[in-house]
mmCIF file with all atom_site columns, C-alpha atoms in Angstrom:
data_model
loop_
_atom_site.group_PDB
_atom_site.id
_atom_site.type_symbol
_atom_site.label_atom_id
_atom_site.label_alt_id
_atom_site.label_comp_id
_atom_site.label_asym_id
_atom_site.label_entity_id
_atom_site.label_seq_id
_atom_site.pdbx_PDB_ins_code
_atom_site.Cartn_x
_atom_site.Cartn_y
_atom_site.Cartn_z
_atom_site.occupancy
_atom_site.B_iso_or_equiv
_atom_site.pdbx_formal_charge
_atom_site.auth_seq_id
_atom_site.auth_comp_id
_atom_site.auth_asym_id
_atom_site.auth_atom_id
_atom_site.pdbx_PDB_model_num
ATOM 1  C CA . MET A 1 1  ? -0.091  0.071  0.037  1.00 0.00 ? 1  MET A CA 1
ATOM 2  C CA . ASP A 1 2  ? 1.366   3.484  -1.097 1.00 0.00 ? 2  ASP A CA 1
ATOM 3  C CA . PRO A 1 3  ? 1.574   5.996  1.669  1.00 0.00 ? 3  PRO A CA 1
ATOM 4  C CA . ILE A 1 4  ? -1.336  8.747  1.550  1.00 0.00 ? 4  ILE A CA 1
ATOM 5  C CA . PHE A 1 5  ? -0.391  12.183 3.050  1.00 0.00 ? 5  PHE A CA 1
ATOM 6  C CA . TYR A 1 6  ? -3.241  14.349 4.737  1.00 0.00 ? 6  TYR A CA 1
ATOM 7  C CA . THR A 1 7  ? -3.418  17.800 6.187  1.00 0.00 ? 7  THR A CA 1
ATOM 8  C CA . VAL A 1 8  ? -5.700  18.357 9.300  1.00 0.00 ? 8  VAL A CA 1
ATOM 9  C CA . GLN A 1 9  ? -8.297  20.927 8.120  1.00 0.00 ? 9  GLN A CA 1
ATOM 10 C CA . SER A 1 10 ? -10.510 21.327 11.398 1.00 0.00 ? 10 SER A CA 1
ATOM 11 C CA . ILE A 1 11 ? -11.073 19.609 14.474 1.00 0.00 ? 11 ILE A CA 1
ATOM 12 C CA . ASN A 1 12 ? -14.643 19.201 15.767 1.00 0.00 ? 12 ASN A CA 1
ATOM 13 C CA . GLY A 1 13 ? -14.684 17.757 19.237 1.00 0.00 ? 13 GLY A CA 1
ATOM 14 C CA . ASP A 1 14 ? -13.400 14.371 18.890 1.00 0.00 ? 14 ASP A CA 1
ATOM 15 C CA . TYR A 1 15 ? -13.233 14.100 15.067 1.00 0.00 ? 15 TYR A CA 1
ATOM 16 C CA . ALA A 1 16 ? -10.748 15.559 12.747 1.00 0.00 ? 16 ALA A CA 1
ATOM 17 C CA . ASP A 1 17 ? -11.546 16.455 9.191  1.00 0.00 ? 17 ASP A CA 1
ATOM 18 C CA . LEU A 1 18 ? -8.520  15.754 6.939  1.00 0.00 ? 18 LEU A CA 1
ATOM 19 C CA . VAL A 1 19 ? -7.919  16.457 3.154  1.00 0.00 ? 19 VAL A CA 1
ATOM 20 C CA . ALA A 1 20 ? -5.486  14.238 1.190  1.00 0.00 ? 20 ALA A CA 1
ATOM 21 C CA . ASP A 1 21 ? -3.030  15.611 -1.100 1.00 0.00 ? 21 ASP A CA 1
ATOM 22 C CA . ASP A 1 22 ? -5.430  14.464 -4.051 1.00 0.00 ? 22 ASP A CA 1
ATOM 23 C CA . GLY A 1 23 ? -8.228  16.443 -2.537 1.00 0.00 ? 23 GLY A CA 1
ATOM 24 C CA . GLN A 1 24 ? -10.276 13.831 -1.128 1.00 0.00 ? 24 GLN A CA 1
ATOM 25 C CA . ARG A 1 25 ? -11.944 14.667 2.283  1.00 0.00 ? 25 ARG A CA 1
ATOM 26 C CA . HIS A 1 26 ? -12.102 12.324 5.162  1.00 0.00 ? 26 HIS A CA 1
ATOM 27 C CA . SER A 1 27 ? -13.338 12.449 8.910  1.00 0.00 ? 27 SER A CA 1
ATOM 28 C CA . ILE A 1 28 ? -11.738 10.403 11.462 1.00 0.00 ? 28 ILE A CA 1
ATOM 29 C CA . THR A 1 29 ? -11.756 10.194 15.152 1.00 0.00 ? 29 THR A CA 1
ATOM 30 C CA . MET A 1 30 ? -8.869  11.731 16.939 1.00 0.00 ? 30 MET A CA 1
ATOM 31 C CA . PHE A 1 31 ? -8.305  8.587  19.048 1.00 0.00 ? 31 PHE A CA 1
ATOM 32 C CA . LEU A 1 32 ? -6.906  6.769  15.858 1.00 0.00 ? 32 LEU A CA 1
ATOM 33 C CA . LEU A 1 33 ? -4.324  9.690  15.158 1.00 0.00 ? 33 LEU A CA 1
ATOM 34 C CA . PRO A 1 34 ? -0.894  10.048 16.710 1.00 0.00 ? 34 PRO A CA 1
ATOM 35 C CA . GLU A 1 35 ? -0.427  12.300 19.895 1.00 0.00 ? 35 GLU A CA 1
ATOM 36 C CA . GLY A 1 36 ? 0.341   15.922 19.012 1.00 0.00 ? 36 GLY A CA 1
ATOM 37 C CA . THR A 1 37 ? -2.028  16.109 16.143 1.00 0.00 ? 37 THR A CA 1
ATOM 38 C CA . THR A 1 38 ? -3.452  19.615 15.694 1.00 0.00 ? 38 THR A CA 1
ATOM 39 C CA . LEU A 1 39 ? -5.094  21.942 13.217 1.00 0.00 ? 39 LEU A CA 1
ATOM 40 C CA . GLY A 1 40 ? -2.671  22.089 10.124 1.00 0.00 ? 40 GLY A CA 1
ATOM 41 C CA . SER A 1 41 ? -0.731  18.853 10.982 1.00 0.00 ? 41 SER A CA 1
ATOM 42 C CA . ARG A 1 42 ? 0.703   16.783 8.105  1.00 0.00 ? 42 ARG A CA 1
ATOM 43 C CA . LEU A 1 43 ? -0.085  12.956 8.457  1.00 0.00 ? 43 LEU A CA 1
ATOM 44 C CA . LYS A 1 44 ? 1.066   9.997  6.575  1.00 0.00 ? 44 LYS A CA 1
ATOM 45 C CA . LEU A 1 45 ? -1.164  6.648  6.368  1.00 0.00 ? 45 LEU A CA 1
ATOM 46 C CA . GLU A 1 46 ? 0.690   3.656  5.338  1.00 0.00 ? 46 GLU A CA 1
ATOM 47 C CA . ASN A 1 47 ? -0.070  0.101  5.979  1.00 0.00 ? 47 ASN A CA 1
ATOM 48 C CA . PHE A 1 48 ? -2.926  1.118  8.309  1.00 0.00 ? 48 PHE A CA 1
ATOM 49 C CA . MET A 1 49 ? -0.555  3.108  10.433 1.00 0.00 ? 49 MET A CA 1
ATOM 50 C CA . TRP A 1 50 ? -0.730  7.013  10.888 1.00 0.00 ? 50 TRP A CA 1
ATOM 51 C CA . GLU A 1 51 ? 2.457   8.971  11.319 1.00 0.00 ? 51 GLU A CA 1
ATOM 52 C CA . LEU A 1 52 ? 2.679   12.641 12.314 1.00 0.00 ? 52 LEU A CA 1
ATOM 53 C CA . ILE A 1 53 ? 5.023   14.343 10.019 1.00 0.00 ? 53 ILE A CA 1
ATOM 54 C CA . ARG A 1 54 ? 6.677   17.389 11.444 1.00 0.00 ? 54 ARG A CA 1
#
């Protein structure tokens, strides 16, 4: 599985709204995202594992 990169566009309570580099939008619970994820964070999803990109 190729990595997919996302940017956190908004955080609404326990959910984050993400936008992939190809423009697709997703909403996911914050519980599944890496600790330290905030508005504007860059995330990588690869092999069903999330990584916070600094």
